[in-house]
PDB file of C-alpha atoms and ligand atoms in Angstrom:
ATOM      1  CA  MET A 243      77.695 171.114 162.984  1.00 41.00           C
ATOM      2  CA  SER A 244      78.215 167.952 165.017  1.00 48.00           C
ATOM      3  CA  HIS A 245      81.562 166.406 165.843  1.00 81.00           C
ATOM      4  CA  LYS A 246      83.560 169.560 165.357  1.00 91.00           C
ATOM      5  CA  ARG A 247      86.821 169.187 167.268  1.00 95.00           C
ATOM      6  CA  ILE A 248      87.494 171.885 169.834  1.00 97.00           C
ATOM      7  CA  LEU A 249      90.775 172.280 171.677  1.00 98.00           C
ATOM      8  CA  ILE A 250      90.328 173.697 175.187  1.00 98.00           C
ATOM      9  CA  VAL A 251      93.575 175.261 176.426  1.00 97.00           C
ATOM     10  CA  GLU A 252      93.017 175.981 180.092  1.00 96.00           C
ATOM     11  CA  ASP A 253      95.190 175.316 183.132  1.00 95.00           C
ATOM     12  CA  GLU A 254      92.357 175.492 185.665  1.00 93.00           C
ATOM     13  CA  TYR A 255      91.061 171.975 185.494  1.00 93.00           C
ATOM     14  CA  PRO A 256      87.550 172.601 186.933  1.00 92.00           C
ATOM     15  CA  ILE A 257      86.922 175.202 184.220  1.00 93.00           C
ATOM     16  CA  ALA A 258      88.379 172.981 181.509  1.00 95.00           C
ATOM     17  CA  LYS A 259      86.309 170.027 182.680  1.00 95.00           C
ATOM     18  CA  ALA A 260      83.089 172.075 182.777  1.00 94.00           C
ATOM     19  CA  LEU A 261      83.720 173.306 179.227  1.00 96.00           C
ATOM     20  CA  PHE A 262      84.605 169.770 178.125  1.00 96.00           C
ATOM     21  CA  ASP A 263      81.393 168.296 179.549  1.00 95.00           C
ATOM     22  CA  GLY A 264      79.217 171.085 178.158  1.00 94.00           C
ATOM     23  CA  LEU A 265      80.711 170.723 174.687  1.00 94.00           C
ATOM     24  CA  VAL A 266      80.293 166.940 174.709  1.00 93.00           C
ATOM     25  CA  ASP A 267      76.611 167.458 175.560  1.00 90.00           C
ATOM     26  CA  GLU A 268      76.323 169.724 172.524  1.00 89.00           C
ATOM     27  CA  GLY A 269      77.779 167.113 170.185  1.00 89.00           C
ATOM     28  CA  PHE A 270      81.289 168.505 169.916  1.00 92.00           C
ATOM     29  CA  GLU A 271      84.512 166.537 170.281  1.00 94.00           C
ATOM     30  CA  PRO A 272      86.547 168.539 172.774  1.00 96.00           C
ATOM     31  CA  GLU A 273      90.057 167.866 173.991  1.00 97.00           C
ATOM     32  CA  ILE A 274      91.838 169.521 176.918  1.00 97.00           C
ATOM     33  CA  ALA A 275      95.380 170.913 176.930  1.00 97.00           C
ATOM     34  CA  GLY A 276      96.530 172.023 180.398  1.00 96.00           C
ATOM     35  CA  SER A 277      99.272 174.354 179.139  1.00 97.00           C
ATOM     36  CA  GLY A 278     100.419 176.214 176.054  1.00 97.00           C
ATOM     37  CA  GLU A 279     103.215 173.691 175.530  1.00 97.00           C
ATOM     38  CA  ASP A 280     100.710 170.860 175.751  1.00 97.00           C
ATOM     39  CA  ALA A 281      98.470 172.585 173.179  1.00 97.00           C
ATOM     40  CA  LEU A 282     101.311 173.178 170.713  1.00 96.00           C
ATOM     41  CA  SER A 283     102.456 169.561 171.017  1.00 96.00           C
ATOM     42  CA  LYS A 284      99.141 168.511 169.494  1.00 96.00           C
ATOM     43  CA  ASP A 285      98.337 168.426 165.806  1.00 94.00           C
ATOM     44  CA  ILE A 286      96.478 171.749 165.783  1.00 94.00           C
ATOM     45  CA  ALA A 287      95.387 171.298 162.169  1.00 92.00           C
ATOM     46  CA  THR A 288      93.059 168.488 163.240  1.00 93.00           C
ATOM     47  CA  PHE A 289      90.969 170.891 165.350  1.00 95.00           C
ATOM     48  CA  ASP A 290      88.154 173.123 164.119  1.00 93.00           C
ATOM     49  CA  LEU A 291      88.373 175.773 166.845  1.00 95.00           C
ATOM     50  CA  ILE A 292      90.502 176.676 169.887  1.00 97.00           C
ATOM     51  CA  LEU A 293      89.293 178.035 173.226  1.00 97.00           C
ATOM     52  CA  LEU A 294      92.415 179.655 174.573  1.00 95.00           C
ATOM     53  CA  ASP A 295      92.964 180.854 178.120  1.00 92.00           C
ATOM     54  CA  ILE A 296      95.339 183.826 178.229  1.00 90.00           C
ATOM     55  CA  ARG A 297      96.944 183.314 181.625  1.00 88.00           C
ATOM     56  CA  LEU A 298      98.733 179.996 181.409  1.00 91.00           C
ATOM     57  CA  PRO A 299     101.832 178.678 183.166  1.00 91.00           C
ATOM     58  CA  GLY A 300     104.787 178.717 180.769  1.00 93.00           C
ATOM     59  CA  ILE A 301     103.950 180.250 177.418  1.00 95.00           C
ATOM     60  CA  ASP A 302     100.767 182.273 177.583  1.00 92.00           C
ATOM     61  CA  GLY A 303      97.706 182.289 175.396  1.00 92.00           C
ATOM     62  CA  TYR A 304      98.903 185.197 173.264  1.00 90.00           C
ATOM     63  CA  GLU A 305     102.052 183.296 172.362  1.00 93.00           C
ATOM     64  CA  VAL A 306     100.104 180.126 171.614  1.00 95.00           C
ATOM     65  CA  CYS A 307      97.868 182.141 169.274  1.00 92.00           C
ATOM     66  CA  ARG A 308     100.868 183.726 167.558  1.00 91.00           C
ATOM     67  CA  ARG A 309     102.484 180.351 166.963  1.00 93.00           C
ATOM     68  CA  VAL A 310      99.264 178.861 165.644  1.00 92.00           C
ATOM     69  CA  ARG A 311      98.939 181.738 163.172  1.00 86.00           C
ATOM     70  CA  GLN A 312     102.620 181.452 162.228  1.00 86.00           C
ATOM     71  CA  LYS A 313     101.842 177.928 161.076  1.00 85.00           C
ATOM     72  CA  ASP A 314      99.224 179.457 158.765  1.00 76.00           C
ATOM     73  CA  LEU A 315      96.450 177.742 160.633  1.00 80.00           C
ATOM     74  CA  ASN A 316      93.275 179.768 160.247  1.00 79.00           C
ATOM     75  CA  LEU A 317      90.973 177.942 162.586  1.00 88.00           C
ATOM     76  CA  PRO A 318      88.940 180.256 164.823  1.00 89.00           C
ATOM     77  CA  VAL A 319      90.519 181.153 168.163  1.00 91.00           C
ATOM     78  CA  ILE A 320      88.390 182.423 171.041  1.00 92.00           C
ATOM     79  CA  PHE A 321      90.343 183.871 173.948  1.00 90.00           C
ATOM     80  CA  LEU A 322      89.188 183.289 177.506  1.00 90.00           C
ATOM     81  CA  SER A 323      90.375 185.806 180.038  1.00 84.00           C
ATOM     82  CA  ALA A 324      89.685 186.726 183.611  1.00 78.00           C
ATOM     83  CA  ARG A 325      90.442 190.349 182.887  1.00 64.00           C
ATOM     84  CA  ASP A 326      88.055 192.700 181.154  1.00 58.00           C
ATOM     85  CA  ASP A 327      90.822 194.899 179.913  1.00 55.00           C
ATOM     86  CA  VAL A 328      90.579 196.959 176.763  1.00 60.00           C
ATOM     87  CA  MET A 329      94.257 196.382 176.020  1.00 58.00           C
ATOM     88  CA  ASP A 330      93.740 192.657 176.237  1.00 65.00           C
ATOM     89  CA  ARG A 331      90.936 192.786 173.722  1.00 66.00           C
ATOM     90  CA  VAL A 332      92.887 194.853 171.265  1.00 68.00           C
ATOM     91  CA  VAL A 333      96.087 192.855 171.638  1.00 73.00           C
ATOM     92  CA  GLY A 334      94.158 189.604 171.367  1.00 72.00           C
ATOM     93  CA  LEU A 335      92.325 190.643 168.251  1.00 72.00           C
ATOM     94  CA  GLU A 336      95.432 192.071 166.656  1.00 73.00           C
ATOM     95  CA  ILE A 337      97.438 188.904 167.079  1.00 76.00           C
ATOM     96  CA  GLY A 338      94.760 186.930 165.349  1.00 76.00           C
ATOM     97  CA  ALA A 339      92.089 185.894 167.810  1.00 81.00           C
ATOM     98  CA  ASP A 340      88.564 185.876 166.419  1.00 82.00           C
ATOM     99  CA  ASP A 341      86.655 186.553 169.586  1.00 82.00           C
ATOM    100  CA  TYR A 342      87.144 187.160 173.257  1.00 83.00           C
ATOM    101  CA  MET A 343      85.217 185.989 176.317  1.00 85.00           C
ATOM    102  CA  VAL A 344      85.721 187.453 179.766  1.00 83.00           C
ATOM    103  CA  LYS A 345      85.370 185.118 182.745  1.00 82.00           C
ATOM    104  CA  PRO A 346      82.998 184.449 184.287  1.00 82.00           C
ATOM    105  CA  PHE A 347      80.838 183.907 181.224  1.00 85.00           C
ATOM    106  CA  SER A 348      77.740 181.827 180.674  1.00 88.00           C
ATOM    107  CA  PHE A 349      78.183 178.592 178.793  1.00 92.00           C
ATOM    108  CA  ARG A 350      75.223 179.508 176.536  1.00 88.00           C
ATOM    109  CA  GLU A 351      76.954 182.723 175.516  1.00 88.00           C
ATOM    110  CA  LEU A 352      80.194 180.887 174.794  1.00 92.00           C
ATOM    111  CA  LEU A 353      78.281 178.288 172.808  1.00 91.00           C
ATOM    112  CA  SER A 354      76.646 180.908 170.619  1.00 88.00           C
ATOM    113  CA  ARG A 355      80.059 182.505 169.963  1.00 88.00           C
ATOM    114  CA  ILE A 356      81.544 179.102 169.113  1.00 92.00           C
ATOM    115  CA  LYS A 357      78.724 178.371 166.687  1.00 88.00           C
ATOM    116  CA  ALA A 358      79.054 181.820 165.131  1.00 83.00           C
ATOM    117  CA  GLN A 359      82.781 181.314 164.565  1.00 84.00           C
ATOM    118  CA  LEU A 360      82.260 177.848 163.102  1.00 85.00           C
ATOM    119  CA  ARG A 361      79.573 179.186 160.760  1.00 79.00           C
ATOM    120  CA  ARG A 362      81.866 181.967 159.664  1.00 74.00           C
ATOM    121  CA  ALA A 363      84.914 179.738 159.218  1.00 76.00           C
ATOM    122  CA  TYR A 364      83.240 176.779 157.587  1.00 77.00           C
ATOM    123  CA  GLY A 365      80.640 178.635 155.623  1.00 64.00           C
ATOM    124  CA  THR A 366      77.301 177.205 156.568  1.00 53.00           C
ATOM    125  CA  LEU A 367      75.705 180.531 157.453  1.00 46.00           C
ATOM    126  CA  ALA A 368      74.379 181.103 153.926  1.00 39.00           C
ATOM    127  CA  ALA A 369      72.878 177.626 153.874  1.00 43.00           C
ATOM    128  CA  GLU A 370      71.130 178.285 157.176  1.00 45.00           C
ATOM    129  CA  GLN A 371      69.446 181.416 155.942  1.00 42.00           C
ATOM    130  CA  LYS A 372      66.032 180.765 154.491  1.00 44.00           C
ATOM    131  CA  SER A 373      66.336 183.357 151.770  1.00 48.00           C
ATOM    132  CA  PRO A 374      69.449 185.183 150.632  1.00 63.00           C
ATOM    133  CA  ASP A 375      67.397 188.272 149.778  1.00 77.00           C
ATOM    134  CA  THR A 376      65.928 188.945 153.192  1.00 79.00           C
ATOM    135  CA  VAL A 377      67.508 188.887 156.607  1.00 82.00           C
ATOM    136  CA  THR A 378      65.588 189.079 159.855  1.00 81.00           C
ATOM    137  CA  PHE A 379      66.834 189.781 163.348  1.00 83.00           C
ATOM    138  CA  GLY A 380      64.779 190.786 166.366  1.00 80.00           C
ATOM    139  CA  THR A 381      61.842 192.766 164.991  1.00 83.00           C
ATOM    140  CA  ILE A 382      63.776 193.884 161.898  1.00 87.00           C
ATOM    141  CA  LEU A 383      63.485 192.613 158.342  1.00 87.00           C
ATOM    142  CA  VAL A 384      65.984 193.742 155.709  1.00 88.00           C
ATOM    143  CA  ASP A 385      65.082 193.275 152.056  1.00 84.00           C
ATOM    144  CA  LYS A 386      68.406 193.436 150.266  1.00 81.00           C
ATOM    145  CA  ARG A 387      66.940 193.635 146.756  1.00 77.00           C
ATOM    146  CA  SER A 388      64.886 196.749 147.429  1.00 78.00           C
ATOM    147  CA  MET A 389      67.333 197.966 150.115  1.00 81.00           C
ATOM    148  CA  ARG A 390      64.373 198.535 152.422  1.00 85.00           C
ATOM    149  CA  VAL A 391      64.324 197.950 156.154  1.00 90.00           C
ATOM    150  CA  PHE A 392      61.196 197.187 158.159  1.00 88.00           C
ATOM    151  CA  LYS A 393      60.683 197.251 161.897  1.00 89.00           C
ATOM    152  CA  GLU A 394      57.630 195.334 163.031  1.00 85.00           C
ATOM    153  CA  GLY A 395      56.387 195.564 159.454  1.00 82.00           C
ATOM    154  CA  LYS A 396      56.794 199.353 159.235  1.00 86.00           C
ATOM    155  CA  ASP A 397      59.227 201.063 156.878  1.00 87.00           C
ATOM    156  CA  VAL A 398      62.396 202.369 158.566  1.00 89.00           C
ATOM    157  CA  TYR A 399      64.219 205.060 156.630  1.00 86.00           C
ATOM    158  CA  LEU A 400      67.981 204.626 156.731  1.00 83.00           C
ATOM    159  CA  THR A 401      70.409 207.036 155.129  1.00 79.00           C
ATOM    160  CA  PRO A 402      72.673 205.441 152.494  1.00 76.00           C
ATOM    161  CA  ILE A 403      75.562 205.458 154.967  1.00 78.00           C
ATOM    162  CA  GLU A 404      73.452 203.823 157.663  1.00 85.00           C
ATOM    163  CA  TYR A 405      72.277 201.198 155.192  1.00 86.00           C
ATOM    164  CA  ARG A 406      75.861 200.457 154.143  1.00 84.00           C
ATOM    165  CA  ILE A 407      76.947 200.090 157.756  1.00 90.00           C
ATOM    166  CA  LEU A 408      74.016 197.750 158.430  1.00 92.00           C
ATOM    167  CA  SER A 409      74.835 195.734 155.286  1.00 89.00           C
ATOM    168  CA  PHE A 410      78.454 195.424 156.398  1.00 90.00           C
ATOM    169  CA  PHE A 411      77.268 194.144 159.768  1.00 93.00           C
ATOM    170  CA  LEU A 412      74.941 191.643 158.107  1.00 88.00           C
ATOM    171  CA  GLU A 413      77.793 190.364 155.945  1.00 86.00           C
ATOM    172  CA  ASN A 414      79.935 189.880 159.041  1.00 89.00           C
ATOM    173  CA  PRO A 415      77.606 188.805 161.826  1.00 88.00           C
ATOM    174  CA  ASP A 416      78.928 187.900 165.255  1.00 88.00           C
ATOM    175  CA  GLN A 417      82.377 189.283 164.476  1.00 90.00           C
ATOM    176  CA  VAL A 418      84.226 192.103 166.108  1.00 92.00           C
ATOM    177  CA  LEU A 419      84.705 194.872 163.537  1.00 93.00           C
ATOM    178  CA  SER A 420      87.045 197.741 164.201  1.00 90.00           C
ATOM    179  CA  ARG A 421      86.004 201.307 163.440  1.00 86.00           C
ATOM    180  CA  ASP A 422      88.719 201.359 160.764  1.00 84.00           C
ATOM    181  CA  GLN A 423      87.256 198.297 159.066  1.00 86.00           C
ATOM    182  CA  ILE A 424      83.846 199.944 159.062  1.00 87.00           C
ATOM    183  CA  ILE A 425      85.267 203.171 157.661  1.00 83.00           C
ATOM    184  CA  ASN A 426      87.223 201.351 154.961  1.00 79.00           C
ATOM    185  CA  HIS A 427      84.215 199.354 153.898  1.00 80.00           C
ATOM    186  CA  VAL A 428      81.546 202.016 154.107  1.00 78.00           C
ATOM    187  CA  TRP A 429      83.460 205.058 152.922  1.00 72.00           C
ATOM    188  CA  GLY A 430      86.150 203.319 150.875  1.00 64.00           C
ATOM    189  CA  GLU A 431      89.239 205.067 149.596  1.00 52.00           C
ATOM    190  CA  ILE A 432      87.488 208.088 148.196  1.00 51.00           C
ATOM    191  CA  TRP A 433      86.511 209.453 151.560  1.00 50.00           C
ATOM    192  CA  SER A 434      88.915 210.346 154.262  1.00 51.00           C
ATOM    193  CA  VAL A 435      87.138 210.043 157.536  1.00 49.00           C
ATOM    194  CA  ASP A 436      89.882 210.990 159.910  1.00 53.00           C
ATOM    195  CA  ASP A 437      87.587 211.151 162.877  1.00 59.00           C
ATOM    196  CA  THR A 438      86.405 207.713 163.857  1.00 67.00           C
ATOM    197  CA  ARG A 439      83.848 209.359 166.105  1.00 70.00           C
ATOM    198  CA  SER A 440      81.722 209.968 163.022  1.00 78.00           C
ATOM    199  CA  VAL A 441      81.264 206.200 162.905  1.00 83.00           C
ATOM    200  CA  ASN A 442      79.936 206.352 166.447  1.00 85.00           C
ATOM    201  CA  VAL A 443      77.404 208.987 165.415  1.00 84.00           C
ATOM    202  CA  HIS A 444      76.100 206.896 162.523  1.00 86.00           C
ATOM    203  CA  ILE A 445      75.952 203.864 164.775  1.00 92.00           C
ATOM    204  CA  ARG A 446      73.951 205.848 167.315  1.00 92.00           C
ATOM    205  CA  HIS A 447      71.448 206.883 164.643  1.00 90.00           C
ATOM    206  CA  LEU A 448      71.255 203.324 163.360  1.00 94.00           C
ATOM    207  CA  ARG A 449      70.582 202.057 166.862  1.00 95.00           C
ATOM    208  CA  GLU A 450      67.819 204.629 167.345  1.00 94.00           C
ATOM    209  CA  LYS A 451      66.158 203.289 164.213  1.00 93.00           C
ATOM    210  CA  ILE A 452      66.541 199.532 164.587  1.00 93.00           C
ATOM    211  CA  GLU A 453      67.065 198.733 168.266  1.00 93.00           C
ATOM    212  CA  ASP A 454      64.069 198.188 170.535  1.00 91.00           C
ATOM    213  CA  ASP A 455      65.984 199.954 173.310  1.00 92.00           C
ATOM    214  CA  PRO A 456      68.824 202.004 171.796  1.00 93.00           C
ATOM    215  CA  ALA A 457      70.367 202.599 175.227  1.00 92.00           C
ATOM    216  CA  HIS A 458      70.643 198.848 175.742  1.00 93.00           C
ATOM    217  CA  PRO A 459      71.294 197.493 172.279  1.00 93.00           C
ATOM    218  CA  SER A 460      70.756 193.823 171.548  1.00 91.00           C
ATOM    219  CA  SER A 461      72.099 193.779 167.980  1.00 93.00           C
ATOM    220  CA  ILE A 462      74.834 196.396 167.590  1.00 95.00           C
ATOM    221  CA  MET A 463      77.172 195.757 170.499  1.00 94.00           C
ATOM    222  CA  THR A 464      79.987 198.128 171.421  1.00 93.00           C
ATOM    223  CA  ILE A 465      83.415 196.585 171.907  1.00 91.00           C
ATOM    224  CA  ARG A 466      85.030 199.263 174.027  1.00 89.00           C
ATOM    225  CA  GLY A 467      88.182 200.759 172.631  1.00 85.00           C
ATOM    226  CA  TYR A 468      87.881 198.802 169.401  1.00 87.00           C
ATOM    227  CA  GLY A 469      84.639 198.853 167.495  1.00 91.00           C
ATOM    228  CA  TYR A 470      81.419 196.911 167.223  1.00 94.00           C
ATOM    229  CA  ARG A 471      79.966 193.447 166.947  1.00 94.00           C
ATOM    230  CA  PHE A 472      76.644 192.765 165.259  1.00 93.00           C
ATOM    231  CA  ASP A 473      74.811 189.947 167.015  1.00 91.00           C
ATOM    232  CA  LEU A 474      72.579 188.185 164.531  1.00 82.00           C
ATOM    233  CA  LYS A 475      70.106 186.409 166.770  1.00 70.00           C
ATOM    234  CA  ASP A 476      68.489 183.272 165.417  1.00 50.00           C
TER     235      ASP A 476
HETATM  236 CA1  LIG B  97      94.566 180.404 183.546  1.00 59.28          CA
END
């Protein structure tokens, strides 16, 4: 994963410089754009990922993201924002961002999100997994062939719906999934689940079964007002 090119679009130079230095230390090739105009003047296609501040002088981060997507460029975009606002998250995700970090954030957290997006976009996740038939995270082991789930070596009984939700999460680790996406995948067209709260109930049951502390989940994270993100820890 070395030498991936990352465009940092950030008008606050101290933040941009800190990100730049941190990414260089991790073997990335970052470049700084101090404004949206500056970012769009670059050859975006040569980058592997964009870190995009929302509040920028001139055209803002949302508009930069829109224009990048209009050019049919599918590189991952991670928004950086000072505001933890549900509307921001939803708007950001709807206009094509892949993830969203709220300032102040830890560099380690950002790094793990960057790596997750690069794995997803450039397809090395499968290669990194030791066996395609089993997946482990925390104290959980999932055997996909037998569709059995073990917690600390003990059988965990999941309902078929819970297993399908967990499988969907495992197929899409480290990504924000809306409740509608989960419904469409798990229930498909044949079911009409008009109440997205039923997803919340299944998620709660799933957490009770697989999380060490269901009240403070470490795998199934809630993205308020939108859905969930499954954090697949290494
Ligand atoms: Ca800013």
